[in-house]
Coordinates of C-alpha atoms in Angstrom, one line a residue:
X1 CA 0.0 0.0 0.0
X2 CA 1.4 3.5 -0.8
X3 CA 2.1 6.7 0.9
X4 CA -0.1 9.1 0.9
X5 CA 1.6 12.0 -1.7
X6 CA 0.7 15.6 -2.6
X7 CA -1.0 15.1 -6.2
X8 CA -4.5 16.4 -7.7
X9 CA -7.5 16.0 -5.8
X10 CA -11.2 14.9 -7.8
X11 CA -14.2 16.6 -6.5
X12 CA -16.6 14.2 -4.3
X13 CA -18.9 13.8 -6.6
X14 CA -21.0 10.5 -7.4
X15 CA -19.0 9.5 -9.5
X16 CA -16.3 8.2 -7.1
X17 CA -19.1 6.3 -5.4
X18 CA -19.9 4.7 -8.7
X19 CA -16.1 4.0 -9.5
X20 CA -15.5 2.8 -5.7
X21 CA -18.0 0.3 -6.5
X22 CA -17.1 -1.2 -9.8
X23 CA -13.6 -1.1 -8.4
X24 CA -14.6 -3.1 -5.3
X25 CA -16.8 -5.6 -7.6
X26 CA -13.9 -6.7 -9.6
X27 CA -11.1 -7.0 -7.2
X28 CA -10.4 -10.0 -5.0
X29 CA -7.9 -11.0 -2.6
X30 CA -5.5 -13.5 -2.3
X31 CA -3.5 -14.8 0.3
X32 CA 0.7 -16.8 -1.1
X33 CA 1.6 -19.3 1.7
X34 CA 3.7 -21.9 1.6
X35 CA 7.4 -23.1 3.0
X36 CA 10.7 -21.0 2.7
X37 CA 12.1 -23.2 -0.3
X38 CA 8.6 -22.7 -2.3
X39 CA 9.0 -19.5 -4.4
X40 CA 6.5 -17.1 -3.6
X41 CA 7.8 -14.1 -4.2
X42 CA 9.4 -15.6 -7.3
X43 CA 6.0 -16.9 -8.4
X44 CA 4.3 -13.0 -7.6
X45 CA 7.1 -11.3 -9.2
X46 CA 7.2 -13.5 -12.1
X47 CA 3.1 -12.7 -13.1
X48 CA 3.7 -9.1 -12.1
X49 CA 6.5 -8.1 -14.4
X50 CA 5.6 -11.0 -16.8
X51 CA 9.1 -11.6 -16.8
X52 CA 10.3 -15.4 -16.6
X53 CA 13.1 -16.0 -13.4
X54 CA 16.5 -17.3 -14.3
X55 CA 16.4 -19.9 -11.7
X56 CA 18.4 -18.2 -9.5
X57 CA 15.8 -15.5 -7.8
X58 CA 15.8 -12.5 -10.1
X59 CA 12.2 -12.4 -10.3
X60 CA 11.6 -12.3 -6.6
X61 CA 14.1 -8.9 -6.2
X62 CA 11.3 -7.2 -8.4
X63 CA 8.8 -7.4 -5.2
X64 CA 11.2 -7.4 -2.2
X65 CA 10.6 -4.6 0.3
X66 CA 14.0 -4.5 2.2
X67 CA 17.6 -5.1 1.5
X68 CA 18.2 -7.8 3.7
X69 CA 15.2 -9.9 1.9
X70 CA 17.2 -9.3 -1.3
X71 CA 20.7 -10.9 0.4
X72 CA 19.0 -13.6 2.2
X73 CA 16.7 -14.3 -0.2
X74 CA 13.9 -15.1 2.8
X75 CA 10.7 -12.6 2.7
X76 CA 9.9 -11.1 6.5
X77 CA 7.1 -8.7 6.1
X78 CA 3.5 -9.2 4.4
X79 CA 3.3 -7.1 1.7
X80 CA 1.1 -6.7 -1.4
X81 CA 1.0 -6.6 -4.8
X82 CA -1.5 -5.6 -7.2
X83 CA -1.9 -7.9 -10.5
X84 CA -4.4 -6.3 -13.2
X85 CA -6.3 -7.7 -16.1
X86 CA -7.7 -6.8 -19.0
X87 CA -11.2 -7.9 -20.3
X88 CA -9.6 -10.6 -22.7
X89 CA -7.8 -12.0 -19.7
X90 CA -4.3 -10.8 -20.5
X91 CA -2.3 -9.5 -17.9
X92 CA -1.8 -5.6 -18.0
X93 CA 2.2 -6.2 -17.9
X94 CA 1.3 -8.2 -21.1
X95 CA 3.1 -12.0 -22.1
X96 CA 5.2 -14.0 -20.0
X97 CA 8.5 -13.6 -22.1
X98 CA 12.6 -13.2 -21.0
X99 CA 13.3 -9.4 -19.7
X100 CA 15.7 -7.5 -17.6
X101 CA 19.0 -7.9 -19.1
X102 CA 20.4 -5.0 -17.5
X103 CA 20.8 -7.6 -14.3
X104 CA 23.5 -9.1 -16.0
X105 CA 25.6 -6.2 -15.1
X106 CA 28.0 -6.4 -12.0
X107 CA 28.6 -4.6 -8.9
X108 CA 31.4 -3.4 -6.6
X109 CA 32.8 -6.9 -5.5
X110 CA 31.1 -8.8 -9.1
X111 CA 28.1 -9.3 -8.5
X112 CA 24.6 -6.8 -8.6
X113 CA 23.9 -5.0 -4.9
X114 CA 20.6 -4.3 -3.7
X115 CA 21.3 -0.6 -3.9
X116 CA 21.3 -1.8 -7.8
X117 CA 18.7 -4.2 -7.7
X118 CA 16.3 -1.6 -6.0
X119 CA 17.1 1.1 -8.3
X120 CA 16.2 -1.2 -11.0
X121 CA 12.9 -2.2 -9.3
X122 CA 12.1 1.2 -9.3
X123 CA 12.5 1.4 -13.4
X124 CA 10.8 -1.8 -14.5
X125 CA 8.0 -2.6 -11.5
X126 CA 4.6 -1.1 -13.4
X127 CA 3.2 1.6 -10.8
X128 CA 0.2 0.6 -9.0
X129 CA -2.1 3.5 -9.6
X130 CA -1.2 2.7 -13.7
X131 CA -2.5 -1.1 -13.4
X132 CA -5.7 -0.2 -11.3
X133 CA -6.5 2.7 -14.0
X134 CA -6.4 0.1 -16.8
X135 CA -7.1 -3.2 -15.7
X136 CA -10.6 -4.9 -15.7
X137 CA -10.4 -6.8 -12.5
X138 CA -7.4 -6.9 -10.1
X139 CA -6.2 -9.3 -7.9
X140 CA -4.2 -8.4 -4.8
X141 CA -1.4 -10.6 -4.1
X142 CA -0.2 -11.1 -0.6
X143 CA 3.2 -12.5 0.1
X144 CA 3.1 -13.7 3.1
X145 CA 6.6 -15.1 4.9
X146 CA 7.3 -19.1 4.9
X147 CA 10.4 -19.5 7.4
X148 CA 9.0 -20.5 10.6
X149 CA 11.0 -17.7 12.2
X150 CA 8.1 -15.5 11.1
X151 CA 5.4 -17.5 11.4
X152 CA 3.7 -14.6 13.5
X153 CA 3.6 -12.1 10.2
X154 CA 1.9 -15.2 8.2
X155 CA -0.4 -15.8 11.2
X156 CA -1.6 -11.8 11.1
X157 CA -1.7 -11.5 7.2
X158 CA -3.7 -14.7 7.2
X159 CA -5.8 -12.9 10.0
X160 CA -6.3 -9.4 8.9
X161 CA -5.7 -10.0 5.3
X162 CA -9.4 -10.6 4.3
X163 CA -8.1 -13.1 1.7
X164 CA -10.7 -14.7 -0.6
X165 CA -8.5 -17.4 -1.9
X166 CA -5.3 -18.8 -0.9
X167 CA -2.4 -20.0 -3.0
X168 CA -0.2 -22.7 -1.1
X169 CA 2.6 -23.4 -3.0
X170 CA 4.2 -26.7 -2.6
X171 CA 8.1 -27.5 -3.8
X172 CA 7.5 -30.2 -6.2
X173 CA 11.0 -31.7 -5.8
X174 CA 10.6 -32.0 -2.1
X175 CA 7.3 -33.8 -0.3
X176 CA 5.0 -30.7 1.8
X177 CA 7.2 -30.3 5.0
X178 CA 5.5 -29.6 8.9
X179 CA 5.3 -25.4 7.9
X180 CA 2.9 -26.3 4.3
X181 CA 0.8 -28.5 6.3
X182 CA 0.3 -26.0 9.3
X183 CA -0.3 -23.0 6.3
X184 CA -2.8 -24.9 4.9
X185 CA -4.5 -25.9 8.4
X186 CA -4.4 -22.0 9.1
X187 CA -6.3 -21.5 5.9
X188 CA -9.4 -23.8 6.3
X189 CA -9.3 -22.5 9.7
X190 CA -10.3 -19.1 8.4
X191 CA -12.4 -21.0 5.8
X192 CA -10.7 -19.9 3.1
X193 CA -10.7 -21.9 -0.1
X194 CA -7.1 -23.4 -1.5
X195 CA -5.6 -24.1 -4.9
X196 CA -2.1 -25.8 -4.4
X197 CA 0.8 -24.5 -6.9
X198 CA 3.4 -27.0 -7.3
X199 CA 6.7 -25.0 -8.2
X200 CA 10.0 -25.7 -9.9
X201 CA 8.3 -28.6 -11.6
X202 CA 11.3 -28.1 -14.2
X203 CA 13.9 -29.9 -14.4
X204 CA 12.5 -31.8 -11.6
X205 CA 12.6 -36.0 -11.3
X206 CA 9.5 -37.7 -12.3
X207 CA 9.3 -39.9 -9.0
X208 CA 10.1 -37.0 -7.1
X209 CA 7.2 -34.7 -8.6
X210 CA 4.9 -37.8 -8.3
X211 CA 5.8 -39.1 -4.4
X212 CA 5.5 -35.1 -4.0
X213 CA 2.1 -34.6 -5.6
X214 CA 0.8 -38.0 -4.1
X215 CA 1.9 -36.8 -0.8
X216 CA 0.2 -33.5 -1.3
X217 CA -3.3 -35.4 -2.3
X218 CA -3.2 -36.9 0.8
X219 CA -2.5 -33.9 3.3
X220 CA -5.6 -32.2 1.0
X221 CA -7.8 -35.4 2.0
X222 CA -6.9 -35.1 6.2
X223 CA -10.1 -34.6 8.1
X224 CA -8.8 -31.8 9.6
X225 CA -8.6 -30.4 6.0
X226 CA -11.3 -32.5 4.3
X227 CA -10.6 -31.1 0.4
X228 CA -11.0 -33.3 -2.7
X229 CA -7.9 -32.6 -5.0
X230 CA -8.3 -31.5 -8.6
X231 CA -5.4 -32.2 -11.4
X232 CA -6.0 -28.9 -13.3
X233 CA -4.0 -30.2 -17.1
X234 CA -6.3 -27.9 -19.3
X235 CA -8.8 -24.8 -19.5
X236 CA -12.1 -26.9 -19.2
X237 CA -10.5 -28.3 -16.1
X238 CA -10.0 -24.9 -14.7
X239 CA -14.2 -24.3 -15.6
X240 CA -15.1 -27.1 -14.0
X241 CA -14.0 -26.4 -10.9
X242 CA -13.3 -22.6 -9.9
X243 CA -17.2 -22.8 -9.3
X244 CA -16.2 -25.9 -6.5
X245 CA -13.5 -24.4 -4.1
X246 CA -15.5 -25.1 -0.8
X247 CA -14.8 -29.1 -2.3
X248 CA -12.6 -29.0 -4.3
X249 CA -8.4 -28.0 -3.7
X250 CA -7.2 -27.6 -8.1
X251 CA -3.4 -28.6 -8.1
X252 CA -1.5 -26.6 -10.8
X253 CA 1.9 -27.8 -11.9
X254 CA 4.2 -24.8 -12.7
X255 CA 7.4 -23.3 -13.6
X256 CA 8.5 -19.2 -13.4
X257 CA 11.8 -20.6 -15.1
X258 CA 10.4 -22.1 -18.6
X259 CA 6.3 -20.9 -17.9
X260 CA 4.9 -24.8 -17.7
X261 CA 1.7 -24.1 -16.2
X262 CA 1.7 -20.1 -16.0
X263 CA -1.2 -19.6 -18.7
X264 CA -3.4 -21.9 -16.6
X265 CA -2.3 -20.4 -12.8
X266 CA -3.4 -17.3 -14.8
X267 CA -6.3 -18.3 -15.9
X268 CA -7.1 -19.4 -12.7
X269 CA -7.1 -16.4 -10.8
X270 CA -8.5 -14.7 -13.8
X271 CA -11.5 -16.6 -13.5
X272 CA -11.8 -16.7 -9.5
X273 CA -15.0 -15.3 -8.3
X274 CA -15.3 -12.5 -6.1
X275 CA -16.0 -14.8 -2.2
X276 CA -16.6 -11.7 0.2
X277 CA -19.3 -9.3 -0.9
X278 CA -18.3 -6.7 1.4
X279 CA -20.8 -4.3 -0.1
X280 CA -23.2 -5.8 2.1
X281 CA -21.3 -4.3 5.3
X282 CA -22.0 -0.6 3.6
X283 CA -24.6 0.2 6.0
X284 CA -23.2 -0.3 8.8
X285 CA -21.3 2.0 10.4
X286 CA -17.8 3.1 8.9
X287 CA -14.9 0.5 10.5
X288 CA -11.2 1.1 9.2
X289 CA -8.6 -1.6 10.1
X290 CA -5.0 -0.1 10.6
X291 CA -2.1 -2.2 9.2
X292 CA 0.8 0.4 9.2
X293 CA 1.8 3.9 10.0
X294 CA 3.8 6.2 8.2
X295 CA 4.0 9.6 11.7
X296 CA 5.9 12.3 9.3
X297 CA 4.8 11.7 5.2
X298 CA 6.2 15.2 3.8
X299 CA 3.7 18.1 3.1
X300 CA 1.1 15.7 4.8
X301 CA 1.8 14.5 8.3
X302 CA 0.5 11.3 9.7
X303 CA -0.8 8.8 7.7
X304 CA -2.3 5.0 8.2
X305 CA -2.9 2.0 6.0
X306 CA -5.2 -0.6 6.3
X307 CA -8.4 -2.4 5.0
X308 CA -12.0 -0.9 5.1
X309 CA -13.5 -3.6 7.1
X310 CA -17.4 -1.8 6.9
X311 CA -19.4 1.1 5.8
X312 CA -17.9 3.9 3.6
X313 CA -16.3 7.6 4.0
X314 CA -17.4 10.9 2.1
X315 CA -14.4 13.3 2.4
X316 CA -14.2 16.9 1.4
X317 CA -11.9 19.2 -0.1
X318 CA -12.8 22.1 2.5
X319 CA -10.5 22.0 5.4
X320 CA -14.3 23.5 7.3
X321 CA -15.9 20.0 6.9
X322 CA -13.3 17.5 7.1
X323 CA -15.1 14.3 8.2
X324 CA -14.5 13.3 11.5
X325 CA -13.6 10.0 13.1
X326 CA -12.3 8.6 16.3
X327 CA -8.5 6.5 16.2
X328 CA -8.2 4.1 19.1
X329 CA -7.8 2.4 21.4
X330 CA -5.1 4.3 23.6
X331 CA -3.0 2.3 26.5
X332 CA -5.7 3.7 28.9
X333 CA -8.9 2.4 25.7
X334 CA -10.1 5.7 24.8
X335 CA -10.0 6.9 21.7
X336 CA -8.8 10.5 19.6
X337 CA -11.3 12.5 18.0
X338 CA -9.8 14.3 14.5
X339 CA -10.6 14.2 11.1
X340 CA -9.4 12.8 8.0
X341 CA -7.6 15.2 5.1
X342 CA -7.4 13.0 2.2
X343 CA -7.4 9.7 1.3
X344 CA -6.0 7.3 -1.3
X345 CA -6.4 3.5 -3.2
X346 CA -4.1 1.9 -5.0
X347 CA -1.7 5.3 -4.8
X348 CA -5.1 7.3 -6.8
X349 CA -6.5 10.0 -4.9
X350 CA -10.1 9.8 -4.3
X351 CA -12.8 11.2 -2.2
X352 CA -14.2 8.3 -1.2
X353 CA -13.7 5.0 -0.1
X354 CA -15.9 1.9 1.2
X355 CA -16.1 -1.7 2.8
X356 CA -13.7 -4.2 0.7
X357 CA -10.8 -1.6 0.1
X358 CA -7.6 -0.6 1.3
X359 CA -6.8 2.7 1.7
X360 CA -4.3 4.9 3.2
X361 CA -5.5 7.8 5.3
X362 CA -4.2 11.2 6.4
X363 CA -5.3 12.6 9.8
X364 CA -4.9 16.0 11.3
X365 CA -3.1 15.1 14.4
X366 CA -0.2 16.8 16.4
X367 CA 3.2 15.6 17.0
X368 CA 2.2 14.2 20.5
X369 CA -0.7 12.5 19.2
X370 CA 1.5 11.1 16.4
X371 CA 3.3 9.3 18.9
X372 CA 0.7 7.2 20.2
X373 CA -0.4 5.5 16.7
X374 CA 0.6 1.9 16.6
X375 CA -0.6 -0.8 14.8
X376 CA -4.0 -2.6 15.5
X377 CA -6.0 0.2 16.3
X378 CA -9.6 1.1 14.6
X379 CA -10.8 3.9 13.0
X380 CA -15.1 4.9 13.6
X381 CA -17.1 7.5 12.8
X382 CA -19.1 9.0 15.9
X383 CA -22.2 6.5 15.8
X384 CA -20.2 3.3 15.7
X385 CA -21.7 0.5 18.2
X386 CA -18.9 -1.6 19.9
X387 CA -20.9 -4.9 20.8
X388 CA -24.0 -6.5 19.4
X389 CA -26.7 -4.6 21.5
X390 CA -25.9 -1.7 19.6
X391 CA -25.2 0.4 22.6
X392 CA -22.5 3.3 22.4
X393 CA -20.3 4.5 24.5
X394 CA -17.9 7.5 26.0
X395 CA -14.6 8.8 24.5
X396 CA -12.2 10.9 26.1
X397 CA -13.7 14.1 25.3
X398 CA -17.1 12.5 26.9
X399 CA -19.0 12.6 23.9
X400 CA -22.2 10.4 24.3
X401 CA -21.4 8.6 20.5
X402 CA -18.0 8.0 20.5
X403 CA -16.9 4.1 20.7
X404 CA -15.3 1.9 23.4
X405 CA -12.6 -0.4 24.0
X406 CA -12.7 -3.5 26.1
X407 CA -10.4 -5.9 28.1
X408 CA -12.5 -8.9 28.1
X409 CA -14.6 -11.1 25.8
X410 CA -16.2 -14.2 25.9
X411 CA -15.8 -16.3 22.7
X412 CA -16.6 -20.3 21.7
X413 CA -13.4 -22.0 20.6
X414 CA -12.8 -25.2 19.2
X415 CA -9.4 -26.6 20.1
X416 CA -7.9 -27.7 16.9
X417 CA -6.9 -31.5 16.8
X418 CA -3.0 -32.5 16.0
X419 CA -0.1 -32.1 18.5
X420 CA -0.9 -32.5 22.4
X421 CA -2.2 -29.3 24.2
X422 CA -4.1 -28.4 27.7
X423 CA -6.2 -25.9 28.1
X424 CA -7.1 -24.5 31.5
X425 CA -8.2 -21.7 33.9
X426 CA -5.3 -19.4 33.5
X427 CA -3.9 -20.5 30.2
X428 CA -2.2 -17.3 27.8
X429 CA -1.9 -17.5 24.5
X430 CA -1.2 -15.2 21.6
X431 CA -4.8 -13.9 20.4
X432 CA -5.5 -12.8 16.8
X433 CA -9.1 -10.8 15.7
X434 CA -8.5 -9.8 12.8
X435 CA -5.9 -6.9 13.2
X436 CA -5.7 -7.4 16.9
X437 CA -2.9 -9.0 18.2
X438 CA -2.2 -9.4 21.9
X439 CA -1.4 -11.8 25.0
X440 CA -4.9 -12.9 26.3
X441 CA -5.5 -15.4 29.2
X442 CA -8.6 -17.5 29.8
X443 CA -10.4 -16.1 33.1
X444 CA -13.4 -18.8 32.9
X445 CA -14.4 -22.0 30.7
X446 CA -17.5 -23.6 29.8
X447 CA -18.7 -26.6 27.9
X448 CA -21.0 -26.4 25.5
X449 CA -23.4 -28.6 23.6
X450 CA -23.4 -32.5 24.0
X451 CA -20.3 -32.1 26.3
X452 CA -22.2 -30.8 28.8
X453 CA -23.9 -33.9 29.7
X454 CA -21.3 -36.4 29.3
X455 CA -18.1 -34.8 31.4
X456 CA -15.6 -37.4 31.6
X457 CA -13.1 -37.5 34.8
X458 CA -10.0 -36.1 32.7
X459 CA -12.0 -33.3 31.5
X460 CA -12.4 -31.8 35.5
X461 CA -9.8 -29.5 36.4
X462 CA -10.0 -30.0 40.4
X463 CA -6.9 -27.7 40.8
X464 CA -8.8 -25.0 39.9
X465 CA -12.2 -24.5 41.8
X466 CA -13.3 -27.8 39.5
X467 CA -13.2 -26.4 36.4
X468 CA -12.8 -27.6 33.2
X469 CA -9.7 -28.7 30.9
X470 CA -9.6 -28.8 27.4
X471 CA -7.8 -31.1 24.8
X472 CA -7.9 -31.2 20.9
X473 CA -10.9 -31.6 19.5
X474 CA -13.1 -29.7 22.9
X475 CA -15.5 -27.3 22.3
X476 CA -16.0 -24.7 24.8
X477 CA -17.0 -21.0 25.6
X478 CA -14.3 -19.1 27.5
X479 CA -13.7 -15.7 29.1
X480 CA -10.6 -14.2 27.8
X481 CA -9.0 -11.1 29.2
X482 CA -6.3 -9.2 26.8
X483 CA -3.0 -8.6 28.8
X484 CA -1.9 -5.3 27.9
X485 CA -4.4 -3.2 27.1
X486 CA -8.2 -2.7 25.6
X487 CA -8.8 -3.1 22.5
X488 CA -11.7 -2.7 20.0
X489 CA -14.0 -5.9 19.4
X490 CA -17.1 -6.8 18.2
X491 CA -19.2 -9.7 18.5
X492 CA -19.1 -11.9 15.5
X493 CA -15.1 -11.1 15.0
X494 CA -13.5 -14.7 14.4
X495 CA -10.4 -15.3 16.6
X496 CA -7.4 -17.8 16.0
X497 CA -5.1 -18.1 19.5
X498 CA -1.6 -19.7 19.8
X499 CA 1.2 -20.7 21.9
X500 CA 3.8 -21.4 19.7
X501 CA 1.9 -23.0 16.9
X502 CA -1.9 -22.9 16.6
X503 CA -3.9 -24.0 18.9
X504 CA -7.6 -23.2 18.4
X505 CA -10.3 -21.0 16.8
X506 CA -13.4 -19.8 17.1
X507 CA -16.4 -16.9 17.4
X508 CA -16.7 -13.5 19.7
X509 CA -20.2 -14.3 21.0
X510 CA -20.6 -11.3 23.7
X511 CA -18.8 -8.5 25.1
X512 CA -18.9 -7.4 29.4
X513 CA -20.4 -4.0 29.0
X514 CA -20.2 -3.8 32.4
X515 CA -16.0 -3.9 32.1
X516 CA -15.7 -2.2 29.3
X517 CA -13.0 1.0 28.9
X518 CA -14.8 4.3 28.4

C-alpha cells in the first residue's frame, strides 16, 4: 500500500461512489503461503513483471521490500502486490517472455547489490495506480513469509488479510514439509478456499514430482482439512471447478523458469469469483482496520494503512468539513477524536472510499498525538456501536457517540486437533481478531453442547475450583482477558489463539459491557 503524496485531488462527486464500486466488484484478494524453499515471491514477481526468473531469484528482487530480503533471499514482512487484467484476460504487464538484461551487469565486489537491484525495481515494476486505471479486474497478491522464524507475520496477514482465496505453493521436488501442512491448516481455519501451486516442476525427477504430488493429495484429503484434489491439465479443467472451491483444492503444476503451467495459474485467478461481498457491510457503520503507520509523510503528516473492514467515508476538499472520526484504542482504551484530510487507493486520490478496500489515510493530528499511533487500532465514525446490543459509548472528550474499547470477551473456541495441548483456567496465548494481536489469558471455561452432559473425569480441572480442561478436539466457551491493554472488538469477530503454533479457533459471542473501557 502506498504513501499518501501531494497530487490532484477529484471533487466528491458521485462519480467516485460509482467508481469505488465497480472497483470493489472486480477485485479480489488473495493470500501466497507456503514453506521458505517454495518461491512465492518468485512466483508474484514473475506474473507481475511478466518476466520469466533465471532460476536463480531475479524475479523475486522485483517485489522485495527490504535489502536484507534481497541478500538472504527469505521474505519477513507481508506485503502486497497488485496484479491487473484486462477484459480478454491478459495481464496488463502483457506475455510472459525473458526481460531484464540489464541484471546481468555487475557490482562493486562482481556481482549486482541491492542498492542496484532496488534502483532497478524502481524502473521496471509497473506503478500501482497505472494497473488499477487500466485493468478490468485486479487481484491483490499477498506475500506472506514461509520461514518458521516468522510464522507470526503469516499468522496476522492470514488474520487481517481478508483473503478470498489462498495459493499454497508446494516445492514439487521436495514432499510438503511440517510449515505447508500448518499454512494450509491455518487456511481452512479461516475458511478460506485453497488451490495448491506446485513449483519448480522443471527440471525436476519424475518420482520426485509424483511421491510429492501423491503426498500433497493426501495432506488435502486429512479430516482436519477435508478437500478433494483436482489435477487442473487444461482450460475446461479450470471451468469445471473454480465454481467448487469449498470441495474442491485444483493442483496446478508450474514453472517461473520455462512458464509450464503459467497460462493456466493465470487463468485461474482470472477466473476466481469475487468470495466476500463486502458491499453488504455498507450500511453499517464506517470500521477502518490499521495495518501500518507512516508519523511524518512530507507536506502531509500522519498517515495510516489498512483495510475498510465496513461502511464507507465521504471526504471533502474544504479543510471547514473535514469528516470526523475517532482512532483508538489508547493504552488507557479511549479513543482521539480528529478528522481525515485526504485519502487514497491503489496510490489514486479519491474522495471516497468503502467496505472491501484498502486505503491509506491522512489525519490532522499533532506531534504528541502522532506518537501514540501503533498498529491494531480502529478507526469509527461517531455513531459506531462496539458490541451487538448496539449500545454506544464515551470517548475521552465525553462525547455520548464515541466508541469503546474492552479488556474482556467471551468467545466459543474449538481446540484444533494435531499435536498435544491443555487448556485451562489461566492458560495465555497469543490472540488474533483480525488486526488485533495481543497476550490474552482465559479467566473462565465452559462446555458447550453435548459435552455438557457427558463430562468425563480427565475433563475436570479439580486444581482449579473444578473447572474444566480442554484437549484437541473440545468445544468450549471461555472468558478471555487481553493482557496489555483494551482493544476494539465486536461480537461476531473470528479469533485464531496460539502458543507457539496454533492452537484453536473460534467466534466472539458477547462483550462485558459492564467492564468495558470508556
Amino acid at each position: 500500500m502506498g504513501v499518501i503524496e501531494n497530487g490532484p485531488k477529484h471533487n466528491g462527486t458521485s462519480d467516485d461512489v460509482l467508481c469505488a464500486m465497480e472497483t470493489l466488484s472486480r477485485q479480489i484478494r488473495v493470500a501466497v503461503v507456503g514453506n521458505v524453499d517454495a518461491g512465492k515471491s518468485t512466483l508474484i514477481g514473475t506474473i507481475t513483471t511478466s518476466a520469466l526468473d533465471d532460476g536463480r531469484g531475479r524475479s523475486r528482487t522485483c517485489i522485495m521490500k527490504h535489502r536484507h530480503e534481497i541478500e538472504s533471499g527469505r521474505t519477513s514482512t507481508a506485503t502486497t502486490h497488485l496484479l491487473g487484467f484486462r477484459e480478454d484476460g491478459e495481464t496488463i504487464s502483457g506475455p510472459l517472455s525473458v526481460k531484464h538484461p540489464e541484471t546481468t551487469g555487475v557490482g562493486k565486489h562482481g556481482q549486482v547489490s541491492a542498492a542496484e537491484i532496488l534502483s532497478r525495481n524502481a524502473r521496471l515494476v509497473k506503478p500501482e495506480d497505472e494497473v488499477a486505471k487500466e485493468a478490468h479486474k485486479i487481484v491483490t497478491l499477498m506475500d506472506l513469509a514461509g520461514h518458521e522464524k516468522y510464522l507470526k507475520t503469516t499468522i496476522h496477514g492470514v488474520s487481517s488479510g481478508m483473503a478470498d482465496y489462498a495459493l499454497i505453493l508446494v516445492n514439487s521436488r521436495h514432499p510438503p514439509n511440517q510449515m505447508t501442512k500448518h499454512h494450509l491448516n491455518l487456511c481452512c481455519s479461516f475458511c478460506i478456499p485453497v488451490i495448491v501451486v506446485l513449483t519448480k516442476v522443471d527440471g525436476c525427477p519424475e518420482h520426485a514430482l509424483k511421491d510429492t504430488t501423491q503426498k500433497v493429495m493426501t495432506m488435502l484429503r486429512s479430516p482436519d482439512v477435508n478437500k478433494k484434489p483436482f489435477r487442473v491439465r487444461n482450460v475446461d479443467d479450470l471451468f469445471a471447478c473454480v465454481d467448487k472451491l469449498h470441495a474442491l483444492a485444483p493442483i496446478i503444476e508450474t514453472s517461473c523458469v520455462t512458464s509450464e503451467g503459467m497460462d493456466l495459474l493465470l487463468k485461474a485467478l482470472f477466473l476466481l469469483p469475487k468470495r466476500r461481498h463486502h458491499e453488504n457491510k455498507l450500511n453499517r457503520p464506517f470500521e477502518f482496520l490499521v495495518e501500518d503507520i507512516f508519523f511524518n509523510v512530507p507536506g502531509v503528516g500522519a498517515v495510516v494503512s489498512g483495510f475498510v473492514n465496513a461502511g464507507s467515508l465521504t471526504l471533502s476538499t474544504s479543510a471547514q468539513s473535514y469528516p470526523s472520526v475517532y482512532v483508538g484504542p489508547q493504552e488507557d482504551g479511549t479513543f482521539v477524536k480528529t478528522t481525515v484530510k485526504s485519502a487514497h487507493v491503489s496510490r489514486l486520490n479519491t474522495m471516497y472510499i468503502s467496505a472491501g478496500q484498502s486505503a491509506c489515510l491522512a489525519f490532522s493530528l499533532s506531534k504528541e498525538m502522532r506518537k501514540k499511533l501503533r498498529r491494531g487500532m480502529v478507526v469509527l465514525t461517531t455513531h459506531a456501536p462496539t458490541n451487538g446490543d448496539g449500545n454506544n459509548s464515551v470517548n475521552s472528550l465525553s462525547l455520548q457517540n464515541a466508541p469503546r474499547a474492552t479488556k474482556e470477551f467471551e468467545a466459543e473456541i474449538c481446540v484444533l486437533k494435531g499435536e498435544g495441548t491443555t487448556i485451562r483456567k489461566s492458560y495465555q496465548a497469543f490472540v488474533h481478531i483480525l488486526n488485533v494481536r495481543q497476550s490474552a489469558y482465559a479467566k473462565r471455561i465452559e462446555l458447550v453442547g453435548n459435552a455438557t452432559r457427558n463430562v468425563l473425569p480427565s475433563q475436570k480441572d479439580e486444581e482449579n475450583d473444578g473447572g474444566f480442561v480442554l484437549r484437541p478436539g473440545s468445544k468450549a466457551r471461555v472468558m478471555f482477558e487481553f493482557a496489555q491493554r483494551p482493544e476494539y472488538v465486536r461480537k461476531g469477530m473470528r479469533l485464531l489463539f496460539r502458543d507457539g503454533r496454533v492452537r484453536g479457533v473460534g467466534i466472539i459471542t458477547d462483550i462485558p459491557v459492564a467492564r468495558s473501557t470508556t
